[in-house]
GROMACS .gro file of C-alpha atoms in nm:
model
  349
    1MET     CA    1  -6.534  -3.278  11.137
    2GLN     CA    2  -6.644  -3.493  10.848
    3PRO     CA    3  -6.689  -3.864  10.915
    4GLU     CA    4  -6.420  -4.085  10.770
    5LYS     CA    5  -6.675  -4.326  10.635
    6SER     CA    6  -7.002  -4.232  10.470
    7THR     CA    7  -7.312  -4.440  10.513
    8THR     CA    8  -7.557  -4.495  10.234
    9THR     CA    9  -7.922  -4.585  10.267
   10LEU     CA   10  -7.841  -4.952  10.217
   11GLU     CA   11  -7.574  -4.959  10.487
   12THR     CA   12  -7.822  -4.794  10.722
   13MET     CA   13  -8.073  -5.069  10.642
   14LEU     CA   14  -7.810  -5.338  10.699
   15ASP     CA   15  -7.731  -5.185  11.038
   16TYR     CA   16  -8.097  -5.195  11.135
   17HIS     CA   17  -8.114  -5.562  11.043
   18GLY     CA   18  -7.828  -5.661  11.271
   19PHE     CA   19  -7.511  -5.590  11.076
   20SER     CA   20  -7.237  -5.351  11.172
   21THR     CA   21  -7.053  -5.202  10.878
   22GLU     CA   22  -6.741  -5.132  11.077
   23LYS     CA   23  -6.489  -5.305  11.299
   24TYR     CA   24  -6.544  -5.213  11.664
   25ASP     CA   25  -6.188  -5.105  11.733
   26TRP     CA   26  -6.194  -4.875  11.431
   27ASN     CA   27  -6.315  -4.513  11.458
   28PRO     CA   28  -6.563  -4.493  11.168
   29TYR     CA   29  -6.713  -4.156  11.265
   30GLY     CA   30  -6.394  -3.958  11.305
   31LEU     CA   31  -6.469  -3.909  11.677
   32ASN     CA   32  -6.225  -3.853  11.957
   33GLU     CA   33  -6.178  -4.167  12.165
   34THR     CA   34  -6.300  -3.979  12.474
   35ASN     CA   35  -6.639  -3.911  12.318
   36HIS     CA   36  -6.896  -4.044  12.564
   37LEU     CA   37  -7.155  -4.134  12.302
   38ARG     CA   38  -6.898  -4.340  12.116
   39LYS     CA   39  -6.818  -4.528  12.437
   40ILE     CA   40  -7.188  -4.601  12.482
   41VAL     CA   41  -7.212  -4.733  12.127
   42GLN     CA   42  -6.902  -4.947  12.178
   43ALA     CA   43  -7.045  -5.090  12.501
   44ILE     CA   44  -7.373  -5.171  12.326
   45SER     CA   45  -7.195  -5.333  12.034
   46LEU     CA   46  -6.939  -5.528  12.233
   47TYR     CA   47  -7.139  -5.641  12.536
   48LEU     CA   48  -7.513  -5.577  12.523
   49VAL     CA   49  -7.577  -5.710  12.172
   50PRO     CA   50  -7.417  -6.055  12.235
   51THR     CA   51  -7.581  -6.072  12.579
   52ILE     CA   52  -7.923  -6.005  12.429
   53GLY     CA   53  -7.851  -6.248  12.148
   54CYS     CA   54  -7.743  -6.539  12.368
   55LEU     CA   55  -8.015  -6.498  12.631
   56GLY     CA   56  -8.276  -6.442  12.362
   57ILE     CA   57  -8.185  -6.758  12.173
   58VAL     CA   58  -8.202  -6.965  12.492
   59GLY     CA   59  -8.536  -6.810  12.585
   60ASN     CA   60  -8.683  -6.864  12.239
   61ILE     CA   61  -8.575  -7.228  12.237
   62CYS     CA   62  -8.745  -7.274  12.575
   63CYS     CA   63  -9.063  -7.116  12.435
   64PHE     CA   64  -9.048  -7.348  12.135
   65ILE     CA   65  -9.020  -7.655  12.358
   66VAL     CA   66  -9.298  -7.542  12.593
   67PHE     CA   67  -9.540  -7.469  12.309
   68LEU     CA   68  -9.474  -7.798  12.131
   69PHE     CA   69  -9.451  -8.041  12.424
   70THR     CA   70  -9.708  -7.917  12.676
   71SER     CA   71 -10.082  -7.853  12.680
   72PHE     CA   72 -10.024  -7.541  12.468
   73LYS     CA   73  -9.987  -7.764  12.161
   74TYR     CA   74 -10.366  -7.812  12.147
   75LEU     CA   75 -10.441  -7.440  12.106
   76PRO     CA   76 -10.478  -7.297  11.751
   77MET     CA   77 -10.281  -6.980  11.835
   78THR     CA   78  -9.978  -7.190  11.941
   79LEU     CA   79  -9.885  -7.227  11.574
   80TYR     CA   80  -9.812  -6.854  11.554
   81LEU     CA   81  -9.617  -6.857  11.880
   82VAL     CA   82  -9.400  -7.146  11.759
   83ALA     CA   83  -9.340  -6.972  11.426
   84LEU     CA   84  -9.254  -6.650  11.612
   85ALA     CA   85  -9.001  -6.832  11.832
   86ILE     CA   86  -8.833  -6.978  11.522
   87SER     CA   87  -8.814  -6.646  11.336
   88ASP     CA   88  -8.685  -6.460  11.643
   89THR     CA   89  -8.419  -6.727  11.698
   90GLY     CA   90  -8.313  -6.704  11.334
   91PHE     CA   91  -8.278  -6.327  11.356
   92LEU     CA   92  -8.074  -6.339  11.676
   93ALA     CA   93  -7.852  -6.614  11.537
   94ALA     CA   94  -7.775  -6.398  11.233
   95VAL     CA   95  -7.708  -6.099  11.460
   96MET     CA   96  -7.461  -6.306  11.662
   97ILE     CA   97  -7.280  -6.414  11.345
   98GLY     CA   98  -7.275  -6.050  11.232
   99TRP     CA   99  -7.132  -5.953  11.570
  100LEU     CA  100  -6.856  -6.211  11.534
  101THR     CA  101  -6.790  -6.086  11.182
  102SER     CA  102  -6.741  -5.733  11.317
  103LEU     CA  103  -6.485  -5.862  11.566
  104HIS     CA  104  -6.318  -6.091  11.313
  105PRO     CA  105  -6.382  -5.949  10.965
  106VAL     CA  106  -6.216  -6.250  10.801
  107ILE     CA  107  -6.540  -6.440  10.870
  108ALA     CA  108  -6.716  -6.219  10.614
  109LEU     CA  109  -6.481  -6.358  10.347
  110SER     CA  110  -6.633  -6.705  10.388
  111PRO     CA  111  -6.824  -6.802  10.071
  112GLY     CA  112  -7.186  -6.689  10.094
  113CYS     CA  113  -7.155  -6.569  10.455
  114CYS     CA  114  -7.273  -6.212  10.394
  115HIS     CA  115  -7.546  -6.318  10.151
  116VAL     CA  116  -7.696  -6.573  10.390
  117MET     CA  117  -7.677  -6.347  10.697
  118VAL     CA  118  -7.839  -6.051  10.523
  119TYR     CA  119  -8.109  -6.275  10.376
  120ILE     CA  120  -8.189  -6.437  10.710
  121THR     CA  121  -8.216  -6.106  10.895
  122TYR     CA  122  -8.443  -5.959  10.626
  123VAL     CA  123  -8.669  -6.265  10.620
  124CYS     CA  124  -8.683  -6.319  10.997
  125GLY     CA  125  -8.738  -5.950  11.069
  126PHE     CA  126  -9.032  -5.948  10.828
  127LEU     CA  127  -9.177  -6.275  10.958
  128SER     CA  128  -9.156  -6.180  11.325
  129ALA     CA  129  -9.368  -5.872  11.257
  130TRP     CA  130  -9.625  -6.050  11.043
  131TYR     CA  131  -9.658  -6.357  11.264
  132ILE     CA  132  -9.768  -6.121  11.541
  133VAL     CA  133 -10.015  -5.959  11.302
  134LEU     CA  134 -10.159  -6.301  11.211
  135MET     CA  135 -10.176  -6.394  11.579
  136MET     CA  136 -10.369  -6.077  11.664
  137VAL     CA  137 -10.603  -6.123  11.368
  138GLU     CA  138 -10.684  -6.469  11.503
  139ARG     CA  139 -10.736  -6.325  11.850
  140TYR     CA  140 -10.957  -6.047  11.710
  141ILE     CA  141 -11.183  -6.304  11.546
  142VAL     CA  142 -11.203  -6.509  11.867
  143VAL     CA  143 -11.290  -6.208  12.081
  144CYS     CA  144 -11.498  -5.992  11.846
  145HIS     CA  145 -11.664  -6.266  11.636
  146PRO     CA  146 -11.678  -6.569  11.868
  147LEU     CA  147 -11.958  -6.739  11.674
  148ARG     CA  148 -11.743  -6.749  11.360
  149ALA     CA  149 -11.419  -6.833  11.537
  150PRO     CA  150 -11.457  -7.216  11.545
  151ARG     CA  151 -11.502  -7.220  11.168
  152ILE     CA  152 -11.237  -6.961  11.077
  153CYS     CA  153 -10.965  -7.010  11.338
  154THR     CA  154 -10.863  -7.365  11.261
  155LYS     CA  155 -10.517  -7.518  11.261
  156ARG     CA  156 -10.543  -7.583  10.889
  157ARG     CA  157 -10.614  -7.218  10.811
  158GLY     CA  158 -10.340  -7.116  11.050
  159ARG     CA  159 -10.084  -7.337  10.879
  160LEU     CA  160 -10.193  -7.197  10.543
  161ALA     CA  161 -10.156  -6.837  10.664
  162VAL     CA  162  -9.812  -6.903  10.813
  163GLY     CA  163  -9.701  -7.094  10.502
  164LEU     CA  164  -9.809  -6.821  10.259
  165THR     CA  165  -9.652  -6.547  10.471
  166THR     CA  166  -9.326  -6.740  10.495
  167ALA     CA  167  -9.319  -6.811  10.122
  168PHE     CA  168  -9.383  -6.443  10.045
  169ALA     CA  169  -9.091  -6.336  10.267
  170LEU     CA  170  -8.856  -6.595  10.119
  171VAL     CA  171  -8.927  -6.464   9.770
  172LEU     CA  172  -8.940  -6.094   9.861
  173TYR     CA  173  -8.584  -6.079   9.992
  174ILE     CA  174  -8.418  -6.314   9.743
  175HIS     CA  175  -8.261  -6.007   9.581
  176SER     CA  176  -8.014  -5.985   9.871
  177PHE     CA  177  -7.815  -6.271   9.717
  178LEU     CA  178  -7.763  -6.057   9.406
  179SER     CA  179  -7.717  -5.714   9.563
  180THR     CA  180  -7.483  -5.800   9.852
  181TYR     CA  181  -7.109  -5.848   9.839
  182VAL     CA  182  -6.807  -5.830  10.069
  183GLU     CA  183  -6.618  -5.501  10.063
  184VAL     CA  184  -6.264  -5.477  10.201
  185THR     CA  185  -6.159  -5.118  10.286
  186PRO     CA  186  -5.948  -5.217  10.483
  187TYR     CA  187  -6.182  -5.440  10.684
  188ALA     CA  188  -6.425  -5.687  10.531
  189TYR     CA  189  -6.794  -5.606  10.575
  190CYS     CA  190  -7.124  -5.664  10.398
  191SER     CA  191  -7.218  -5.391  10.154
  192SER     CA  192  -7.419  -5.331   9.838
  193LYS     CA  193  -7.301  -5.366   9.483
  194SER     CA  194  -7.282  -5.028   9.312
  195THR     CA  195  -7.518  -5.146   9.038
  196TYR     CA  196  -7.789  -5.210   9.301
  197LEU     CA  197  -7.755  -4.890   9.505
  198GLN     CA  198  -8.063  -4.724   9.359
  199PHE     CA  199  -8.268  -5.042   9.380
  200ASN     CA  200  -8.171  -5.096   9.744
  201ALA     CA  201  -8.243  -4.734   9.828
  202VAL     CA  202  -8.596  -4.767   9.691
  203PHE     CA  203  -8.641  -5.109   9.853
  204THR     CA  204  -8.550  -4.957  10.191
  205TYR     CA  205  -8.874  -4.760  10.183
  206ILE     CA  206  -9.069  -5.069  10.080
  207ASP     CA  207  -8.910  -5.269  10.360
  208SER     CA  208  -8.992  -4.998  10.616
  209LEU     CA  209  -9.353  -4.997  10.498
  210LEU     CA  210  -9.387  -5.376  10.513
  211THR     CA  211  -9.200  -5.443  10.838
  212PHE     CA  212  -9.309  -5.144  11.043
  213VAL     CA  213  -9.577  -4.907  10.915
  214VAL     CA  214  -9.837  -5.166  10.810
  215PRO     CA  215  -9.777  -5.414  11.099
  216PHE     CA  216  -9.764  -5.131  11.354
  217THR     CA  217 -10.092  -4.984  11.231
  218ALA     CA  218 -10.263  -5.324  11.210
  219ILE     CA  219 -10.153  -5.431  11.559
  220PHE     CA  220 -10.250  -5.098  11.711
  221ILE     CA  221 -10.602  -5.108  11.561
  222LEU     CA  222 -10.653  -5.477  11.644
  223ASN     CA  223 -10.542  -5.428  12.004
  224ILE     CA  224 -10.781  -5.138  12.054
  225ARG     CA  225 -11.070  -5.340  11.911
  226ILE     CA  226 -10.982  -5.642  12.125
  227ILE     CA  227 -10.949  -5.441  12.446
  228LEU     CA  228 -11.282  -5.268  12.386
  229ALA     CA  229 -11.450  -5.600  12.307
  230VAL     CA  230 -11.322  -5.762  12.627
  231ARG     CA  231 -11.444  -5.466  12.832
  232HIS     CA  232 -11.782  -5.484  12.659
  233PHE     CA  233 -11.816  -5.855  12.740
  234ARG     CA  234 -11.723  -5.795  13.103
  235LYS     CA  235 -11.980  -5.519  13.144
  236LYS     CA  236 -12.254  -5.701  12.951
  237HIS     CA  237 -12.221  -6.024  13.148
  238HIS     CA  238 -12.133  -5.876  13.484
  239PRO     CA  239 -12.446  -6.010  13.664
  240ILE     CA  240 -12.358  -6.363  13.560
  241HIS     CA  241 -11.984  -6.298  13.538
  242ASP     CA  242 -11.863  -6.620  13.697
  243PHE     CA  243 -12.098  -6.835  13.493
  244CYS     CA  244 -12.000  -6.677  13.162
  245LEU     CA  245 -11.629  -6.693  13.224
  246HIS     CA  246 -11.634  -7.059  13.325
  247HIS     CA  247 -11.864  -7.195  13.055
  248SER     CA  248 -11.811  -7.202  12.680
  249GLU     CA  249 -12.146  -7.062  12.574
  250PRO     CA  250 -12.174  -6.946  12.212
  251GLY     CA  251 -12.075  -6.582  12.182
  252VAL     CA  252 -11.936  -6.560  12.536
  253LEU     CA  253 -11.569  -6.546  12.629
  254THR     CA  254 -11.435  -6.803  12.871
  255ARG     CA  255 -11.190  -6.726  13.150
  256ALA     CA  256 -10.915  -6.910  12.960
  257GLN     CA  257 -10.981  -6.703  12.647
  258VAL     CA  258 -10.964  -6.381  12.848
  259ARG     CA  259 -10.630  -6.484  13.003
  260THR     CA  260 -10.488  -6.584  12.664
  261THR     CA  261 -10.610  -6.259  12.510
  262LYS     CA  262 -10.438  -6.055  12.781
  263MET     CA  263 -10.112  -6.237  12.720
  264LEU     CA  264 -10.123  -6.190  12.343
  265VAL     CA  265 -10.222  -5.824  12.368
  266LEU     CA  266  -9.923  -5.763  12.597
  267VAL     CA  267  -9.692  -5.956  12.363
  268SER     CA  268  -9.802  -5.745  12.065
  269THR     CA  269  -9.782  -5.426  12.272
  270VAL     CA  270  -9.424  -5.505  12.370
  271PHE     CA  271  -9.350  -5.561  12.001
  272VAL     CA  272  -9.491  -5.219  11.911
  273VAL     CA  273  -9.308  -5.039  12.193
  274LEU     CA  274  -8.970  -5.197  12.121
  275TYR     CA  275  -8.999  -5.159  11.743
  276LEU     CA  276  -9.099  -4.793  11.762
  277PRO     CA  277  -8.767  -4.617  11.847
  278SER     CA  278  -8.558  -4.796  11.587
  279HIS     CA  279  -8.802  -4.787  11.299
  280ALA     CA  280  -8.931  -4.439  11.373
  281TYR     CA  281  -8.576  -4.309  11.363
  282ARG     CA  282  -8.503  -4.515  11.056
  283ILE     CA  283  -8.801  -4.359  10.877
  284TYR     CA  284  -8.685  -4.016  10.992
  285LEU     CA  285  -8.343  -4.078  10.834
  286LEU     CA  286  -8.499  -4.204  10.514
  287VAL     CA  287  -8.733  -3.907  10.484
  288PHE     CA  288  -8.453  -3.669  10.578
  289GLY     CA  289  -8.233  -3.820  10.309
  290LEU     CA  290  -8.514  -3.807  10.054
  291VAL     CA  291  -8.583  -3.435  10.100
  292SER     CA  292  -8.217  -3.342  10.132
  293LYS     CA  293  -8.074  -3.510   9.822
  294THR     CA  294  -8.200  -3.579   9.475
  295LYS     CA  295  -8.032  -3.920   9.475
  296MET     CA  296  -8.117  -4.079   9.807
  297TYR     CA  297  -7.858  -4.354   9.762
  298ASP     CA  298  -7.582  -4.088   9.765
  299PHE     CA  299  -7.697  -3.934  10.092
  300GLU     CA  300  -7.444  -3.930  10.377
  301TYR     CA  301  -7.557  -3.925  10.742
  302ASP     CA  302  -7.359  -3.723  10.994
  303GLN     CA  303  -7.195  -3.875  11.300
  304ASN     CA  304  -7.472  -3.778  11.545
  305GLN     CA  305  -7.737  -3.945  11.330
  306LEU     CA  306  -7.531  -4.261  11.304
  307LEU     CA  307  -7.467  -4.272  11.679
  308ALA     CA  308  -7.837  -4.222  11.754
  309GLN     CA  309  -7.917  -4.501  11.510
  310HIS     CA  310  -7.693  -4.747  11.696
  311ILE     CA  311  -7.851  -4.655  12.030
  312CYS     CA  312  -8.204  -4.698  11.888
  313GLN     CA  313  -8.111  -5.046  11.770
  314LEU     CA  314  -8.096  -5.180  12.126
  315PRO     CA  315  -8.475  -5.200  12.188
  316TYR     CA  316  -8.511  -5.341  11.836
  317TYR     CA  317  -8.282  -5.632  11.926
  318LEU     CA  318  -8.459  -5.673  12.260
  319ASN     CA  319  -8.787  -5.733  12.076
  320PHE     CA  320  -8.654  -6.064  11.944
  321ALA     CA  321  -8.530  -6.175  12.287
  322VAL     CA  322  -8.795  -6.093  12.549
  323ASP     CA  323  -9.084  -6.323  12.458
  324PHE     CA  324  -8.997  -6.582  12.722
  325LEU     CA  325  -8.997  -6.311  12.989
  326VAL     CA  326  -9.328  -6.166  12.865
  327TYR     CA  327  -9.496  -6.508  12.857
  328SER     CA  328  -9.367  -6.587  13.206
  329LEU     CA  329  -9.493  -6.260  13.352
  330THR     CA  330  -9.835  -6.264  13.187
  331SER     CA  331  -9.940  -6.630  13.174
  332ILE     CA  332  -9.992  -6.858  13.472
  333ALA     CA  333 -10.039  -7.151  13.235
  334PHE     CA  334  -9.702  -7.081  13.069
  335ARG     CA  335  -9.523  -7.070  13.405
  336ARG     CA  336  -9.689  -7.393  13.516
  337ASN     CA  337  -9.595  -7.569  13.193
  338VAL     CA  338  -9.236  -7.449  13.221
  339VAL     CA  339  -9.215  -7.592  13.574
  340LYS     CA  340  -9.379  -7.921  13.467
  341LEU     CA  341  -9.145  -7.955  13.171
  342PHE     CA  342  -8.842  -7.881  13.388
  343ARG     CA  343  -8.950  -8.140  13.644
  344ARG     CA  344  -9.010  -8.395  13.369
  345ILE     CA  345  -8.658  -8.337  13.235
  346CYS     CA  346  -8.511  -8.367  13.584
  347ASP     CA  347  -8.704  -8.689  13.652
  348ASP     CA  348  -8.582  -8.839  13.324
  349ASP     CA  349  -8.225  -8.765  13.425
   0.00000   0.00000   0.00000
């Protein structure tokens, strides 16, 4: 059975960035209502996505407050964690608006609604990946080049790196305001203008390279180098282990640096693991479309591919919502600061 609605490369990219191109009570794949996979997709779309979105936004706001109003604010790497909390919150907020739009398509008819939502998800998805890369680069310098770290890893350089990365993303995805429009057939949803189909198809590959392939490779290599460096320090200074970990000697890691490094390595590892299913499958679809059709923007994905895509989106959404849990599980200092902040709020009340 042929699907009732074809999906182009652009619509696939919009789906991966948090937008459904169909109304949930509509059967876009031509499937029987008893199809179990369809029921799974409907459950994910109707219940899991908003649950992840709401809990993730609350968790990210808590992270933002903890990093800005506790002892974390004095650490150089906190800048990246604050920026990450903001970008993750922005992405989840756009996903929630997209979810509401799928339930009530009339929302998409609001002036600029589709353009802003698509732009925010593109920008925040890019920034979340690259803020983690910047964070791990900073951690690599601290661990592998500790003598240079005080000069290189400064707040001023961190603000410059975050500012340039943010500016690049804001400019890179500005095309979404030109290429996106609201299509009504019969439900309103965000789609691509026909004159931009080829451009968006090509840009999909660029976006995949910038938001997954390069960050994934960089984080993987940096994590391996950091883990090996920490193990080397532990073995080298084992006879005077307690002294080295408690004192900030030049070229020697402190206990606090080791704990922070563990937390950040786990944060970046969670990012890689949760990004992998969605983006790996996305790249598979893009490559499959490229080798199957001369014009990749005319390629139509079958119903099984589309269903698998929706299922693979779940860990992708989770990536933007689990930081608070990861910080809480891996950092004693984070847990203590959360408790102190909570008690301070209760005392003020």
